[in-house]
Coordinates of C-alpha atoms and ligand atoms in Angstrom, one line a residue:
M936 CA 16.0 -35.5 -16.9
K937 CA 17.0 -34.9 -13.3
I938 CA 18.3 -31.7 -12.3
T939 CA 18.7 -30.2 -8.5
G940 CA 16.2 -28.9 -6.4
A941 CA 17.9 -25.5 -6.8
Q942 CA 17.8 -25.8 -10.6
I943 CA 14.1 -26.7 -10.3
L944 CA 13.2 -23.6 -8.4
C945 CA 15.2 -21.3 -10.5
E946 CA 13.6 -23.0 -13.9
S947 CA 10.3 -22.4 -12.2
L948 CA 10.8 -18.7 -11.2
V949 CA 11.8 -18.1 -14.8
K950 CA 8.9 -19.7 -15.9
E951 CA 6.7 -17.6 -13.6
G952 CA 8.2 -14.5 -15.4
V953 CA 10.2 -13.7 -12.2
D954 CA 13.1 -11.0 -13.3
V955 CA 13.9 -9.8 -9.6
I956 CA 14.4 -11.5 -6.3
F957 CA 14.8 -9.3 -3.2
G958 CA 16.9 -11.1 -0.4
I959 CA 19.7 -12.0 1.8
I960 CA 21.7 -15.3 1.9
G961 CA 22.5 -17.6 4.5
A962 CA 23.7 -21.3 4.9
S963 CA 20.4 -22.7 4.0
T964 CA 20.1 -21.0 0.9
L965 CA 23.8 -21.2 -0.3
P966 CA 23.5 -24.4 -2.5
L967 CA 20.5 -22.1 -4.2
Y968 CA 22.7 -18.9 -4.6
D969 CA 25.6 -21.1 -5.9
I970 CA 23.7 -21.8 -9.3
F971 CA 22.1 -18.2 -9.6
P972 CA 25.0 -17.4 -12.2
Q973 CA 23.1 -20.1 -14.4
Y974 CA 20.2 -17.9 -14.5
P975 CA 21.1 -14.3 -15.5
Q976 CA 17.3 -13.7 -16.1
L977 CA 17.0 -13.8 -12.4
R978 CA 18.3 -10.4 -10.5
H979 CA 19.2 -10.7 -7.2
I980 CA 19.2 -7.6 -5.3
M981 CA 20.7 -7.9 -1.9
V982 CA 19.0 -5.8 0.6
R983 CA 19.9 -4.9 4.1
H984 CA 17.1 -6.7 6.1
E985 CA 14.8 -9.3 5.0
Q986 CA 12.1 -7.2 6.2
D987 CA 12.8 -4.7 3.7
A988 CA 13.0 -7.8 0.9
A989 CA 9.3 -8.6 1.6
H990 CA 8.7 -4.7 1.4
A991 CA 10.6 -4.2 -1.8
A992 CA 8.7 -7.4 -3.3
D993 CA 5.6 -5.8 -2.2
G994 CA 6.4 -2.5 -3.7
Y995 CA 7.3 -4.3 -6.7
A996 CA 4.1 -6.2 -6.8
R997 CA 2.0 -3.0 -6.6
A998 CA 3.7 -1.1 -9.1
T999 CA 4.0 -4.0 -11.6
G1000 CA 0.7 -6.1 -11.0
K1001 CA 3.0 -9.0 -11.2
V1002 CA 4.0 -11.2 -8.2
G1003 CA 7.3 -9.9 -6.2
V1004 CA 9.5 -12.4 -4.9
C1005 CA 11.5 -12.2 -1.7
M1006 CA 13.8 -14.8 -0.3
S1007 CA 15.8 -15.2 3.0
T1008 CA 17.6 -18.0 4.9
S1009 CA 16.2 -20.0 7.8
G1010 CA 15.8 -19.0 11.3
P1011 CA 16.4 -15.1 12.1
G1012 CA 16.1 -14.4 7.9
A1013 CA 12.9 -15.9 7.8
T1014 CA 11.4 -14.2 11.1
N1015 CA 12.9 -11.1 9.7
L1016 CA 10.3 -11.6 6.6
V1017 CA 7.5 -11.8 8.8
T1018 CA 6.4 -7.9 9.2
G1019 CA 6.8 -7.5 5.1
I1020 CA 4.5 -10.7 4.8
A1021 CA 1.7 -9.6 7.4
N1022 CA 2.0 -6.2 5.5
A1023 CA 1.6 -7.9 2.1
H1024 CA -1.1 -10.1 3.6
L1025 CA -3.5 -7.3 5.2
D1026 CA -3.1 -5.0 1.8
S1027 CA -3.7 -8.0 -0.5
V1028 CA -0.6 -7.8 -2.1
P1029 CA 1.0 -10.9 -4.3
V1030 CA 4.0 -11.8 -2.9
V1031 CA 6.1 -15.1 -3.0
A1032 CA 8.2 -15.2 0.1
I1033 CA 11.0 -18.3 -0.2
T1034 CA 12.9 -19.3 2.8
G1035 CA 15.8 -21.7 3.3
Q1036 CA 15.1 -24.3 6.1
V1037 CA 17.7 -26.5 7.9
A1038 CA 18.2 -29.9 6.4
R1039 CA 15.3 -32.5 6.5
P1040 CA 17.4 -34.6 9.0
F1041 CA 17.8 -31.6 11.7
I1042 CA 14.0 -30.3 11.5
G1043 CA 12.3 -30.6 15.0
K1044 CA 15.6 -30.5 16.5
D1045 CA 16.0 -26.9 17.5
A1046 CA 18.8 -27.2 14.9
F1047 CA 21.0 -24.2 14.3
Q1048 CA 18.9 -21.2 12.9
E1049 CA 15.6 -23.5 12.9
V1050 CA 12.4 -21.9 13.2
D1051 CA 8.9 -23.2 12.3
I1052 CA 8.4 -20.6 9.6
T1053 CA 5.1 -22.0 8.4
G1054 CA 3.8 -22.4 11.7
I1055 CA 4.6 -18.8 12.3
T1056 CA 3.3 -17.2 9.1
L1057 CA 0.1 -19.6 9.0
P1058 CA -2.1 -16.6 9.9
I1059 CA -0.5 -14.1 7.8
T1060 CA -0.2 -15.9 4.3
K1061 CA -2.8 -17.0 2.2
H1062 CA -1.3 -20.1 1.9
N1063 CA 2.3 -21.7 2.8
Y1064 CA 4.4 -24.7 2.0
L1065 CA 7.1 -26.8 3.4
V1066 CA 8.5 -28.9 0.6
M1067 CA 10.2 -32.0 1.9
D1068 CA 10.9 -33.8 -1.8
A1069 CA 12.5 -32.3 -4.5
K1070 CA 9.9 -33.9 -6.9
E1071 CA 7.2 -31.6 -5.6
L1072 CA 9.0 -28.5 -6.0
A1073 CA 7.8 -27.7 -9.6
E1074 CA 4.3 -28.0 -8.9
T1075 CA 4.5 -26.2 -5.6
I1076 CA 6.1 -23.3 -6.9
Q1077 CA 3.6 -23.3 -9.7
E1078 CA 0.5 -23.5 -7.4
A1079 CA 1.9 -20.8 -5.3
F1080 CA 2.4 -18.3 -7.8
H1081 CA -1.2 -19.2 -9.0
I1082 CA -2.4 -18.6 -5.6
A1083 CA -0.5 -15.4 -4.9
R1084 CA -2.0 -13.9 -8.0
S1085 CA -5.5 -15.4 -8.4
G1086 CA -8.6 -14.2 -6.7
R1087 CA -7.8 -11.7 -3.9
P1088 CA -4.1 -11.4 -4.1
G1089 CA -1.9 -12.4 -1.0
P1090 CA 1.4 -13.4 0.0
V1091 CA 2.3 -17.3 -0.1
L1092 CA 5.6 -18.8 1.4
I1093 CA 7.5 -21.7 0.4
D1094 CA 9.9 -23.2 2.9
I1095 CA 12.7 -25.5 1.6
P1096 CA 15.0 -27.4 3.5
R1097 CA 18.8 -27.0 2.2
D1098 CA 19.3 -30.7 1.3
V1099 CA 16.1 -30.5 -0.9
F1100 CA 18.0 -28.0 -3.0
L1101 CA 20.9 -30.5 -3.5
D1102 CA 18.5 -33.4 -4.1
E1103 CA 17.9 -34.4 -7.9
A1104 CA 14.4 -34.8 -9.4
E1105 CA 12.4 -34.3 -12.4
A1106 CA 11.0 -30.8 -12.9
R1107 CA 7.4 -31.7 -13.2
S1108 CA 4.8 -29.2 -13.4
S1109 CA 1.3 -29.3 -14.9
T1110 CA -0.1 -27.3 -17.6
K1111 CA -2.7 -25.6 -15.6
V1112 CA -2.9 -25.3 -11.9
D1113 CA -6.4 -27.0 -10.8
L1114 CA -7.1 -26.8 -7.0
P1115 CA -10.2 -28.2 -6.0
G1116 CA -11.5 -26.2 -3.3
Y1117 CA -9.8 -23.1 -4.6
K1118 CA -12.0 -21.4 -7.4
P1119 CA -12.2 -17.8 -7.1
T1120 CA -15.6 -16.4 -8.2
L1121 CA -14.7 -13.9 -10.9
Q1122 CA -18.2 -13.4 -12.4
G1123 CA -20.8 -11.5 -10.2
H1124 CA -24.1 -13.1 -9.9
P1125 CA -26.8 -11.5 -12.3
T1126 CA -29.4 -11.1 -9.9
Q1127 CA -27.3 -9.6 -7.5
I1128 CA -26.0 -7.2 -10.2
K1129 CA -29.8 -6.5 -11.2
K1130 CA -30.7 -6.1 -7.6
A1131 CA -27.7 -3.4 -7.6
A1132 CA -28.5 -1.5 -10.7
K1133 CA -32.0 -1.1 -9.3
L1134 CA -30.7 0.5 -6.1
I1135 CA -28.3 2.6 -8.0
N1136 CA -31.0 3.9 -10.4
E1137 CA -33.5 4.7 -7.6
A1138 CA -31.0 6.4 -5.4
H1139 CA -31.0 10.1 -4.8
H1140 CA -27.8 10.4 -2.8
P1141 CA -25.4 7.8 -3.7
V1142 CA -21.7 7.5 -3.2
I1143 CA -19.2 5.0 -4.7
I1144 CA -16.3 4.1 -2.3
A1145 CA -13.5 2.9 -4.3
G1146 CA -10.8 0.6 -2.3
H1147 CA -7.4 -1.1 -3.2
G1148 CA -9.5 -3.9 -5.0
M1149 CA -10.3 -1.4 -7.7
I1150 CA -6.5 -0.9 -8.3
I1151 CA -5.9 -4.5 -8.3
S1152 CA -8.4 -5.2 -10.6
G1153 CA -7.4 -2.4 -12.9
A1154 CA -11.1 -1.3 -13.5
Y1155 CA -10.3 2.3 -13.9
D1156 CA -12.4 2.8 -17.1
E1157 CA -15.5 0.9 -15.7
L1158 CA -15.3 2.8 -12.5
R1159 CA -15.3 6.2 -14.5
N1160 CA -18.3 4.7 -16.7
L1161 CA -20.3 4.0 -13.7
A1162 CA -19.4 7.6 -12.1
E1163 CA -20.1 9.7 -15.1
T1164 CA -23.4 7.6 -16.2
G1165 CA -25.1 7.9 -12.8
Q1166 CA -23.3 11.1 -11.8
I1167 CA -22.2 9.5 -8.7
P1168 CA -19.5 11.0 -6.5
V1169 CA -16.5 9.0 -6.0
I1170 CA -14.7 8.8 -2.3
T1171 CA -11.9 6.4 -1.7
T1172 CA -10.1 4.7 1.0
L1173 CA -6.4 5.3 1.7
L1174 CA -5.4 2.5 -0.7
G1175 CA -8.2 3.2 -3.2
I1176 CA -6.3 6.7 -3.7
S1177 CA -5.5 6.9 -7.6
S1178 CA -8.4 4.4 -8.7
F1179 CA -10.0 7.6 -9.9
P1180 CA -8.6 10.9 -11.0
E1181 CA -8.8 13.5 -8.4
S1182 CA -9.2 16.4 -10.7
H1183 CA -12.5 14.8 -11.7
P1184 CA -15.4 17.0 -11.1
L1185 CA -17.0 13.7 -9.5
S1186 CA -14.1 13.0 -7.2
F1187 CA -14.5 14.0 -3.6
G1188 CA -11.2 12.7 -2.0
M1189 CA -10.7 10.1 0.8
F1190 CA -12.5 9.5 3.6
G1191 CA -12.3 7.8 6.9
M1192 CA -10.2 9.0 10.2
H1193 CA -8.2 11.7 8.4
G1194 CA -10.6 11.9 5.5
L1195 CA -11.7 15.1 4.1
A1196 CA -14.5 16.6 5.5
Y1197 CA -16.8 16.6 2.6
A1198 CA -15.9 13.1 1.9
N1199 CA -17.1 12.1 5.2
M1200 CA -20.0 14.4 5.2
A1201 CA -21.0 12.5 1.9
V1202 CA -20.8 9.1 3.2
D1203 CA -22.9 10.1 6.3
N1204 CA -25.5 11.4 4.1
A1205 CA -25.8 9.2 1.5
D1206 CA -28.7 7.0 0.8
L1207 CA -26.5 4.7 -0.9
V1208 CA -23.2 3.3 -0.6
I1209 CA -21.7 1.6 -3.2
A1210 CA -18.5 -0.1 -1.8
I1211 CA -16.2 -1.3 -4.4
G1212 CA -13.1 -3.4 -3.4
M1213 CA -12.7 -2.2 0.1
R1214 CA -13.1 -4.0 3.5
F1215 CA -14.6 -1.4 5.7
D1216 CA -11.3 -1.1 7.6
D1217 CA -12.1 0.6 11.3
R1218 CA -10.0 3.5 9.9
A1219 CA -12.2 4.0 7.1
T1220 CA -15.5 3.6 8.8
A1221 CA -14.7 5.1 12.1
K1222 CA -17.5 4.1 14.8
V1223 CA -18.9 1.1 12.5
S1224 CA -22.4 1.3 14.3
D1225 CA -22.8 4.7 13.2
F1226 CA -21.4 4.2 9.5
A1227 CA -23.6 5.7 6.7
P1228 CA -26.5 5.6 8.9
H1229 CA -29.3 6.5 5.9
A1230 CA -27.9 4.2 3.4
R1231 CA -28.3 1.1 1.8
I1232 CA -25.2 -0.8 1.2
I1233 CA -23.9 -2.6 -2.2
H1234 CA -20.6 -4.4 -1.8
I1235 CA -18.6 -5.6 -4.5
D1236 CA -15.6 -7.6 -3.7
I1237 CA -13.9 -10.8 -4.8
D1238 CA -13.4 -12.2 -1.4
P1239 CA -16.8 -13.6 0.2
A1240 CA -15.1 -13.5 3.6
E1241 CA -15.3 -9.6 3.4
V1242 CA -19.0 -9.7 2.9
G1243 CA -20.9 -8.7 5.9
K1244 CA -17.7 -9.1 8.0
N1245 CA -17.8 -5.4 9.6
V1246 CA -21.0 -3.6 8.3
R1247 CA -24.5 -5.0 7.4
V1248 CA -24.6 -5.2 3.4
D1249 CA -27.7 -5.1 1.4
V1250 CA -26.7 -6.4 -1.8
P1251 CA -23.3 -8.2 -1.9
I1252 CA -21.8 -9.0 -5.2
V1253 CA -18.8 -11.4 -5.1
G1254 CA -16.6 -11.2 -8.2
D1255 CA -13.9 -9.5 -10.1
I1256 CA -14.6 -5.9 -10.1
K1257 CA -13.8 -5.4 -13.7
R1258 CA -16.2 -8.2 -14.6
V1259 CA -18.9 -7.0 -12.1
L1260 CA -18.7 -3.6 -13.3
E1261 CA -18.8 -4.2 -17.0
S1262 CA -22.1 -6.1 -16.2
L1263 CA -23.4 -3.7 -14.0
N1264 CA -22.7 -0.6 -16.3
Q1265 CA -25.2 -1.7 -18.9
L1266 CA -28.0 -1.7 -16.5
I1267 CA -27.3 1.8 -15.3
T1268 CA -29.6 4.5 -16.5
P1269 CA -28.0 7.8 -17.2
A1270 CA -28.7 10.2 -14.5
K1271 CA -28.0 14.1 -13.5
R1272 CA -28.1 14.0 -9.5
T1273 CA -27.6 17.8 -9.7
D1274 CA -29.0 18.7 -6.2
W1275 CA -26.7 16.1 -4.4
L1276 CA -23.7 17.1 -6.5
D1277 CA -24.5 20.8 -5.5
Q1278 CA -24.6 19.8 -1.7
L1279 CA -21.3 18.1 -2.0
N1280 CA -19.9 21.1 -3.7
G1281 CA -21.4 23.3 -1.0
W1282 CA -19.8 21.3 1.7
K1283 CA -16.3 21.5 -0.3
E1284 CA -16.6 25.3 -0.2
K1285 CA -17.5 25.5 3.3
H1286 CA -15.0 22.7 4.7
P1287 CA -12.0 23.1 2.1
S1288 CA -9.8 20.7 4.3
L1289 CA -7.0 21.4 1.8
E1290 CA -6.0 24.9 2.2
I1291 CA -2.7 25.5 3.3
R1292 CA -1.7 28.5 5.3
D1293 CA 1.0 30.9 4.4
S1294 CA 4.3 30.5 6.5
D1295 CA 8.0 31.2 6.2
K1296 CA 8.4 28.4 8.2
V1297 CA 8.5 24.8 6.5
I1298 CA 4.5 23.4 6.6
P1299 CA 4.8 19.6 5.8
Q1300 CA 1.3 20.3 3.6
Y1301 CA 3.2 22.8 1.8
V1302 CA 5.9 20.5 1.1
I1303 CA 3.7 18.1 -0.5
R1304 CA 2.0 20.3 -2.6
Q1305 CA 5.3 21.6 -3.9
I1306 CA 6.2 18.0 -4.8
Y1307 CA 3.0 18.0 -6.6
E1308 CA 3.7 20.9 -8.4
A1309 CA 7.1 20.1 -9.3
T1310 CA 6.0 16.6 -10.6
Q1311 CA 2.9 17.7 -12.2
G1312 CA 1.3 14.7 -10.6
E1313 CA 3.3 12.2 -12.8
A1314 CA 5.2 10.5 -9.6
T1315 CA 4.6 7.6 -7.6
I1316 CA 4.4 8.5 -4.0
V1317 CA 5.8 5.9 -1.7
T1318 CA 5.0 6.8 2.1
G1319 CA 6.0 5.6 5.3
V1320 CA 3.5 5.5 8.3
G1321 CA 2.4 8.3 10.3
Q1322 CA 1.2 12.0 9.5
H1323 CA 3.6 12.4 6.6
Q1324 CA 1.5 9.5 5.1
M1325 CA -1.8 11.1 5.7
W1326 CA -0.5 14.5 4.2
A1327 CA 0.8 12.8 1.3
A1328 CA -2.5 11.2 0.8
Q1329 CA -4.6 14.6 1.3
H1330 CA -2.0 17.0 -0.5
Y1331 CA -0.8 15.2 -3.5
F1332 CA -3.4 15.1 -6.2
Y1333 CA -3.4 11.6 -7.9
D1334 CA -4.5 11.6 -11.4
K1335 CA -2.7 8.8 -12.7
P1336 CA -3.7 5.2 -11.8
N1337 CA -1.9 3.5 -9.3
T1338 CA 0.6 6.2 -8.1
L1339 CA 0.2 6.0 -4.2
I1340 CA 2.0 3.1 -2.7
S1341 CA 1.4 3.0 0.9
S1342 CA 1.0 0.7 3.9
G1343 CA -2.8 0.5 4.8
G1344 CA -3.9 -2.4 6.7
L1345 CA -0.7 -2.8 8.7
G1346 CA 0.5 0.6 9.0
T1347 CA 4.3 -0.4 9.0
M1348 CA 6.6 2.4 9.7
G1349 CA 9.8 1.7 7.6
F1350 CA 7.6 0.6 4.6
S1351 CA 8.7 3.5 2.4
L1352 CA 12.2 3.2 1.3
P1353 CA 12.3 -0.7 0.8
A1354 CA 9.1 -0.2 -1.2
A1355 CA 10.2 2.5 -3.5
I1356 CA 13.2 0.4 -4.1
G1357 CA 11.0 -2.5 -5.3
V1358 CA 8.6 0.1 -7.2
K1359 CA 11.6 1.6 -9.1
M1360 CA 13.2 -2.1 -9.8
G1361 CA 9.7 -3.3 -11.0
D1362 CA 8.8 0.0 -13.3
G1363 CA 12.0 1.8 -14.0
D1364 CA 9.8 4.5 -15.9
R1365 CA 8.3 5.8 -12.9
I1366 CA 9.2 9.0 -11.3
V1367 CA 9.6 7.7 -7.8
W1368 CA 9.4 10.0 -4.6
S1369 CA 9.5 8.2 -1.2
I1370 CA 7.8 10.6 1.4
D1371 CA 9.0 9.4 4.7
G1372 CA 8.7 10.5 8.5
D1373 CA 11.9 10.9 10.6
G1374 CA 10.8 8.0 12.6
S1375 CA 9.8 5.5 9.7
F1376 CA 12.8 6.3 7.9
Q1377 CA 15.1 5.6 10.8
M1378 CA 13.3 2.0 10.9
T1379 CA 15.0 0.8 7.2
S1380 CA 17.3 3.8 6.6
H1381 CA 20.2 1.4 5.9
E1382 CA 18.4 0.7 2.7
L1383 CA 20.0 3.8 1.4
A1384 CA 23.2 1.3 0.9
T1385 CA 20.8 -0.8 -1.5
V1386 CA 19.6 2.5 -3.4
A1387 CA 23.3 3.4 -3.5
Q1388 CA 24.3 0.0 -4.9
E1389 CA 21.8 0.0 -7.5
N1390 CA 22.0 3.7 -8.0
L1391 CA 18.3 3.8 -8.0
E1392 CA 16.7 7.3 -9.1
I1393 CA 14.6 7.6 -5.9
K1394 CA 13.8 10.9 -4.4
M1395 CA 13.6 11.1 -0.8
A1396 CA 11.6 13.6 1.1
I1397 CA 11.9 13.4 4.9
L1398 CA 9.4 15.1 7.0
N1399 CA 11.4 15.7 9.7
N1400 CA 9.5 17.0 12.8
G1401 CA 11.6 15.4 15.4
Y1402 CA 8.6 13.3 16.7
L1403 CA 6.9 10.1 16.2
G1404 CA 4.4 12.7 14.9
M1405 CA 1.1 10.7 14.8
V1406 CA 1.5 9.4 18.2
R1407 CA 2.5 12.7 19.4
Q1408 CA -0.7 14.0 18.0
W1409 CA -2.7 11.4 19.9
Q1410 CA -0.9 12.4 23.1
Q1411 CA -1.6 16.2 22.4
L1412 CA -5.4 15.6 21.9
F1413 CA -6.2 12.6 24.1
Y1414 CA -3.4 12.3 26.7
K1415 CA -3.1 15.8 28.1
K1416 CA 0.0 16.6 25.9
Q1417 CA 2.3 14.2 27.8
Y1418 CA 4.8 13.5 25.2
I1419 CA 6.2 10.4 26.5
A1420 CA 8.6 8.3 24.2
T1421 CA 7.8 10.3 21.1
P1422 CA 10.4 13.2 20.9
L1423 CA 12.8 11.7 18.6
S1424 CA 16.7 12.4 17.7
G1425 CA 18.2 11.0 14.7
P1426 CA 21.6 11.3 12.5
D1427 CA 22.4 14.4 10.6
L1428 CA 20.4 13.3 7.6
V1429 CA 22.6 15.2 5.2
K1430 CA 25.8 13.7 6.4
F1431 CA 23.9 10.3 6.8
A1432 CA 23.2 10.2 3.0
D1433 CA 26.2 11.6 2.0
S1434 CA 28.1 8.6 3.9
F1435 CA 26.5 6.4 1.5
G1436 CA 27.4 8.8 -1.7
I1437 CA 23.8 10.2 -2.0
P1438 CA 23.5 13.8 -2.5
A1439 CA 21.3 15.7 0.0
L1440 CA 20.0 19.1 1.1
R1441 CA 18.5 20.2 4.3
V1442 CA 15.6 22.9 4.2
K1443 CA 14.5 25.1 7.0
H1444 CA 12.6 27.9 5.2
S1445 CA 9.6 27.9 3.3
K1446 CA 11.5 29.4 0.4
E1447 CA 13.8 26.8 0.1
V1448 CA 11.3 24.1 -0.5
A1449 CA 10.7 24.7 -4.1
P1450 CA 14.5 25.1 -5.2
A1451 CA 15.3 22.0 -3.3
I1452 CA 12.6 19.8 -5.0
Q1453 CA 13.9 21.1 -8.4
K1454 CA 17.5 20.6 -7.5
A1455 CA 16.4 17.0 -6.3
M1456 CA 14.6 16.5 -9.7
E1457 CA 17.5 17.6 -11.7
H1458 CA 20.3 15.3 -10.3
Q1459 CA 20.4 12.1 -12.0
G1460 CA 20.3 9.2 -9.4
P1461 CA 19.0 9.5 -5.6
F1462 CA 18.6 12.5 -3.9
L1463 CA 17.5 13.1 -0.3
I1464 CA 15.8 16.1 1.2
D1465 CA 15.5 16.9 5.1
F1466 CA 12.7 18.7 5.3
V1467 CA 12.8 20.3 9.0
I1468 CA 9.2 20.8 9.1
E1469 CA 6.7 22.5 12.0
P1470 CA 7.4 19.8 14.8
E1471 CA 3.7 20.4 16.3
E1472 CA 1.6 20.5 13.0
N1473 CA -1.2 17.9 13.3
V1474 CA -2.9 16.1 10.7
Y1475 CA -6.5 17.3 10.1
P1476 CA -9.6 16.5 9.6
M1477 CA -9.3 13.9 12.2
V1478 CA -12.2 11.6 13.4
P1479 CA -11.2 11.1 17.1
P1480 CA -10.9 7.5 18.2
G1481 CA -14.7 5.8 19.2
A1482 CA -16.5 8.8 17.1
S1483 CA -18.4 8.7 13.9
L1484 CA -17.3 9.9 10.6
A1485 CA -19.8 12.9 10.9
Q1486 CA -18.2 14.0 14.2
L1487 CA -14.7 15.0 12.7
L1488 CA -12.4 17.6 14.2
E1489 CA -11.0 20.3 11.6
Q1490 CA -8.0 22.6 12.3
P1491 CA -8.8 24.6 15.3
A1492 CA -8.5 28.3 15.0
K1493 CA -5.8 28.6 17.6
E1494 CA -3.6 25.9 16.1
V1495 CA -3.3 28.1 13.0
E1496 CA -0.4 30.2 13.2
A1497 CA -0.7 33.9 13.7
Ligands
LIG2185 C1 6.5 -0.4 13.0 C2 5.7 0.3 13.7 N1 6.0 0.8 15.0 C3 5.0 1.6 15.6 C4 3.9 2.1 15.1 C5 3.1 3.0 15.8 N2 3.2 4.3 15.1 C6 2.3 5.0 14.4 S1 2.7 6.3 13.3 C7 3.9 6.5 14.4 C8 4.8 7.7 14.4 C9 5.7 7.8 13.0 O1 6.5 8.6 13.2 P1 7.3 9.5 12.0 O2 7.5 8.4 10.9 O3 8.4 10.3 12.4 O4 6.1 10.2 11.2 P2 5.5 11.4 11.6 O5 3.9 10.9 12.2 O6 6.1 12.0 12.5 O7 5.0 12.2 10.2 C10 4.2 5.0 15.2 C11 5.2 5.2 16.2 C12 3.8 1.7 13.5 N3 2.8 2.3 12.9 N4 4.9 0.9 12.9
LIG2186 MG1 8.1 12.2 12.6

């Protein structure tokens, strides 16, 4: 039986288990939107900018492990998606982006709202398609979802000309996607796993570095098993946070440019690094030639392209982390490693990194800690990019799996609010706190309209320092304190939220912090708190650009308030 391209698309989406689509309509997608009422399983959430549709799909995917879907019209709608697609690409998030294209006869004519979106997104998608025949739609969509979610996940874009939505064809799909040339390796090579086990069993000072891949693979139990059997300290990347409970005695927090002192020291002094599902990003390794100078390196990752890309690796293992660790764990001999753990705990005592000073003023680290106390670590934290992101990573303690959602690779300001919408839409049971900077918030704050429209119970904490704070910090430390283009004004956030019908509070004193958080939690529905924080507070520790992990700056005494 023949049906229209638009129907084929909707049926295929339903088949793939899609329940939410984030998007904005336009001329090229009109024929598609027109039949949405026939598919009540597909809930369309209208956002206020296509970038946010992509971030919402990204947040949805990270929270659920399913593929997130975003949609736009041709031309500006499609180009607006680009930042969100790039964000998903750099953080390996399964997103399918569907763009309308001008009708086939107009392609290549610089038609109204025509852009070559497959050309534009080629380097920032795992794969993309321009579907020129309705007959190919069903199979293409099936393939796209398969590619997005399998192996190392990532975004896939499908560009569909307007008239393809209207053409009729049979909805032909296959029982199983079989793509020659795309067969992700899932099982690690047994010889490599044996070599790795030998190195681990013989190591005196091993550390595990857990990255985002650990969360994507859901290998929480396997990680814990490896760490506990071998008594190996666990350190995470930014996106590896919440892969291992931070209250566990073997947890030593995040390392990297704003890593905790003892985590950086552990990596710097290790004789073996077991890097799992991480890609040695420069914000993590710091000066790459000095990274873990005394260590052999085992690298476990599903993407062979990551092996040896940034650092030399002694034992690469390509495969799905969960499966690799299952095999590896069988070969690990129980160990104590008391001296090494004592040394790490000694560094932790000497360089606490997470102490918060007393003050009547609103100290951002204190705000984060109070949100942690009030939510008892049960919340999912979704951040923007900047200082507040680092404070949220450092000062909230993540014990529950997959509870920090943040833009790591691309560092996209504006990510928090739309991603939080996606998280809440994907998993309504989550307690969602968007922790945002005033600058990041202003990039996508129009999404308050979506939050209000869907009455999404998202709590928003804006750490308002009146600055593009992270950049101001660099100006202070490395550009002679010339604050050029970083002081930031903005709307009265309480009035602004109120204009969307969202209740809000402003907090200017330390004693108001906890009651405001309580109030936000007691309120059913969205709530915003404008925390007017110390404007020139800095994020420490910090590894200056070009320095090694060991050369980190800790909070200088003179910056600590008298
Ligand atoms: C889209 C985008 N533009 C610019 C930057 C560069 N940048 C990184 S952090 C930052 C400041 C962020 O300010 P804010 O959101 O207020 O956070 P704060 O650092 O003050 O906590 C800027 C401009 C970026 N990461 N993303
Ligand atoms: Mg700011």
